[in-house]
Each structure stands twice: as C-alpha cells, then as structure tokens.
Coordinates of N, CA and C in Angstrom, one line a residue:
M59 N -1.7 171.2 53.1 CA -2.4 170.4 52.3 C -2.6 169.1 52.9
N60 N -1.7 168.5 53.7 CA -1.5 167.5 54.4 C -2.6 167.3 55.7
A61 N -2.9 168.6 56.1 CA -4.1 168.4 57.2 C -5.1 168.5 56.6
V62 N -5.5 169.0 55.4 CA -6.9 168.9 54.8 C -7.0 167.4 54.5
K63 N -5.9 166.7 53.9 CA -6.1 165.3 53.4 C -6.3 164.4 54.8
L64 N -5.5 164.6 55.7 CA -5.9 164.0 57.1 C -7.3 164.1 57.6
G65 N -7.6 165.4 57.6 CA -9.0 165.7 58.2 C -10.2 164.9 57.2
L66 N -9.9 165.0 55.9 CA -10.9 164.3 55.2 C -10.7 162.7 55.3
Q67 N -9.6 162.2 55.4 CA -9.7 160.6 55.8 C -10.0 160.3 57.1
I68 N -10.0 161.0 58.0 CA -10.5 160.8 59.5 C -12.1 160.8 59.1
L69 N -12.6 162.0 58.4 CA -14.1 162.1 58.2 C -14.7 161.0 57.3
L70 N -13.9 160.5 56.4 CA -14.3 159.3 55.5 C -14.4 158.3 56.3
V71 N -13.5 157.7 57.4 CA -13.6 156.7 58.2 C -14.7 156.6 59.2
L72 N -14.8 157.9 59.9 CA -16.0 158.1 60.6 C -17.3 157.9 59.9
S73 N -17.4 158.6 58.7 CA -18.9 158.5 57.9 C -19.0 157.1 57.7
N74 N -17.8 156.2 57.2 CA -17.9 154.7 56.7 C -18.7 154.1 58.0
L75 N -18.1 154.4 59.0 CA -18.6 153.5 60.4 C -20.1 153.9 60.7
F76 N -20.3 155.2 60.7 CA -21.7 155.7 61.1 C -22.6 155.2 60.0
L77 N -22.3 155.2 58.7 CA -23.2 154.8 57.7 C -23.4 153.3 57.8
I78 N -22.5 152.5 58.1 CA -22.8 151.1 58.3 C -23.9 150.9 59.4
L79 N -23.5 151.5 60.4 CA -24.5 151.3 61.7 C -25.7 151.7 61.3
L80 N -26.0 152.8 60.6 CA -27.1 153.3 60.3 C -28.1 152.4 59.3
I81 N -27.3 151.8 58.2 CA -27.9 150.7 57.3 C -28.4 149.6 58.2
L82 N -27.5 149.3 59.1 CA -27.8 148.0 59.8 C -29.1 148.3 60.7
M83 N -29.3 149.5 61.0 CA -30.4 149.7 61.9 C -31.9 149.8 61.2
H84 N -31.7 149.8 59.8 CA -33.0 150.0 59.0 C -33.9 148.5 59.2
K85 N -35.1 148.7 59.1 CA -35.9 147.6 59.2 C -35.9 147.0 57.8
G86 N -35.9 145.5 57.8 CA -36.0 144.8 56.5 C -37.3 144.9 55.8
K87 N -37.2 145.0 54.7 CA -38.4 145.1 53.7 C -39.0 143.9 53.4
G88 N -38.4 142.7 53.8 CA -39.0 141.4 53.5 C -38.1 140.7 52.2
G89 N -38.0 139.7 52.1 CA -37.3 139.0 51.1 C -35.8 139.0 51.4
G90 N -35.1 138.0 50.9 CA -33.6 138.3 50.8 C -33.3 137.8 52.3
L91 N -32.1 138.2 52.6 CA -31.4 137.7 53.7 C -32.2 138.3 55.0
S92 N -33.0 139.2 55.0 CA -33.9 139.8 56.2 C -34.8 138.6 56.6
D93 N -35.3 137.8 55.7 CA -36.1 136.8 56.1 C -35.6 135.5 56.8
M94 N -34.1 135.4 56.3 CA -33.6 134.2 56.9 C -33.3 134.5 58.5
F95 N -33.1 135.7 58.8 CA -32.7 136.0 60.3 C -34.0 136.5 61.1
G96 N -35.3 136.3 60.6 CA -36.5 136.5 61.3 C -37.0 137.9 61.0
G97 N -36.3 138.6 60.1 CA -37.0 139.9 59.7 C -38.3 140.0 59.0
G98 N -38.8 138.8 58.4 CA -40.1 139.0 57.9 C -41.2 138.5 58.8
M99 N -40.6 138.1 60.0 CA -41.5 137.5 61.0 C -42.6 138.7 61.4
S100 N -42.0 140.0 61.6 CA -42.7 141.1 62.0 C -43.8 141.5 61.0
S101 N -44.8 142.0 61.5 CA -45.9 142.6 60.7 C -45.8 144.1 60.7
S102 N -45.8 144.8 59.5 CA -45.8 146.2 59.4 C -47.2 146.7 59.5
L103 N -47.4 147.9 60.1 CA -48.6 148.5 60.3 C -49.0 149.4 59.1
G104 N -48.5 149.4 58.2 CA -48.6 150.2 56.9 C -47.4 151.3 56.9
G105 N -47.8 152.5 56.8 CA -46.8 153.7 56.7 C -45.5 153.5 57.6
S106 N -44.6 154.3 57.1 CA -43.4 154.4 57.9 C -43.6 155.3 59.0
T107 N -43.0 155.0 60.3 CA -43.2 155.8 61.3 C -42.1 157.0 61.5
V108 N -42.3 157.7 62.4 CA -41.3 159.1 62.3 C -40.0 158.6 62.5
A109 N -39.7 157.6 63.2 CA -38.4 157.2 63.6 C -37.8 156.6 62.3
E110 N -38.4 155.9 61.6 CA -38.1 155.3 60.4 C -37.8 156.3 59.3
R111 N -38.5 157.4 59.4 CA -38.3 158.5 58.1 C -37.0 159.2 58.7
N112 N -36.9 159.5 60.0 CA -35.8 160.3 60.5 C -34.5 159.3 60.3
L113 N -34.6 158.2 60.3 CA -33.4 157.2 60.1 C -33.0 157.2 58.6
D114 N -33.9 157.4 57.8 CA -33.8 157.4 56.6 C -33.1 158.9 56.2
R115 N -33.5 159.8 56.7 CA -32.7 161.1 56.5 C -31.4 161.1 56.9
F116 N -31.3 160.5 58.1 CA -29.8 160.7 58.8 C -29.0 159.7 57.8
T117 N -29.5 158.8 57.2 CA -28.7 157.9 56.5 C -28.3 158.6 55.2
I118 N -29.2 159.3 54.6 CA -29.0 160.0 53.3 C -28.2 161.2 53.5
A119 N -28.2 162.0 54.7 CA -27.2 163.0 55.0 C -25.7 162.4 55.1
I120 N -25.7 161.4 55.8 CA -24.3 160.6 56.1 C -23.7 160.3 54.7
G121 N -24.7 159.5 54.0 CA -24.1 159.1 52.5 C -23.6 160.4 51.6
I122 N -24.3 161.5 51.9 CA -23.9 162.7 51.1 C -22.5 163.2 51.6
I123 N -22.4 163.2 52.9 CA -21.0 163.4 53.5 C -19.9 162.6 53.2
W124 N -20.3 161.3 53.1 CA -19.5 160.3 52.5 C -19.0 160.5 51.2
F125 N -20.0 160.8 50.3 CA -19.7 161.1 49.0 C -18.7 162.2 48.7
V126 N -19.2 163.3 49.3 CA -18.4 164.7 49.2 C -17.1 164.3 49.9
T127 N -16.7 163.7 50.8 CA -15.4 163.3 51.3 C -14.6 162.6 50.2
V128 N -15.2 161.7 49.5 CA -14.6 160.9 48.5 C -14.1 161.7 47.5
V129 N -15.1 162.3 46.9 CA -14.9 163.5 45.8 C -13.7 164.4 46.2
G130 N -13.7 164.8 47.5 CA -12.7 165.7 48.0 C -11.5 165.1 48.0
L131 N -11.4 164.0 48.4 CA -10.0 163.2 48.3 C -9.5 162.8 47.0
G132 N -10.5 162.5 46.1 CA -10.0 162.3 44.7 C -9.6 163.6 44.1
L133 N -10.1 164.6 44.3 CA -9.7 165.8 43.7 C -8.3 166.4 44.4
L134 N -8.1 166.2 45.7 CA -6.8 166.5 46.4 C -5.7 165.6 45.7
A135 N -6.0 164.1 45.5 CA -5.1 163.3 44.8 C -4.7 163.6 43.3
R136 N -5.8 164.1 42.7 CA -5.5 164.7 41.3 C -4.8 165.9 41.1
F137 N -5.1 167.0 42.0 CA -4.6 168.1 41.7 C -3.3 168.5 42.7
A138 N -3.1 167.8 43.7 CA -2.0 167.9 44.4 C -0.8 167.5 43.8
G139 N 0.2 168.2 43.6 CA 1.5 167.9 42.8 C 2.3 167.3 43.8

C-alpha cells in the first residue's frame, strides 16, 4: 500500500509542476495582470491556432490527471487503516 501511495504522491508533484508550466505558457486574454506585463500589446488575429488548442488539450489532460491523483490519495487516506 505504501508503494501505491508513494507513486501517487510522485505523480501529484510531477503533475503539479507540469500544470503550472502549461498554465504559464497560455496566452493572456487581456485585462488583469497580463496587461501589466505587456500581454495586452499583442494583437490577436481572430480564432485560436492549432498550438493554442493543443496547449488547451494538454492542460485539461494534466488537470484531469491531477484531479484523479488527489482523489486517489484521499481515498487511500480514508480507507487505509
């Protein structure tokens, strides 16, 4: 049981770091802090590009992995006697 818990904890740390990286790679949508650092200076040409859509998909996938890992660790903590 300890090996599963350790594996989930390692997966949680890795998914946390990767999720932070992916979120920081997203393009600012305007307003807020992104304008403060020059994010509002670039003009968008309309719809999202293939790279942005893939980045969105990767971010959602890593977010789901993070969520499942947190739930798994919670279940282990709840039912491990």
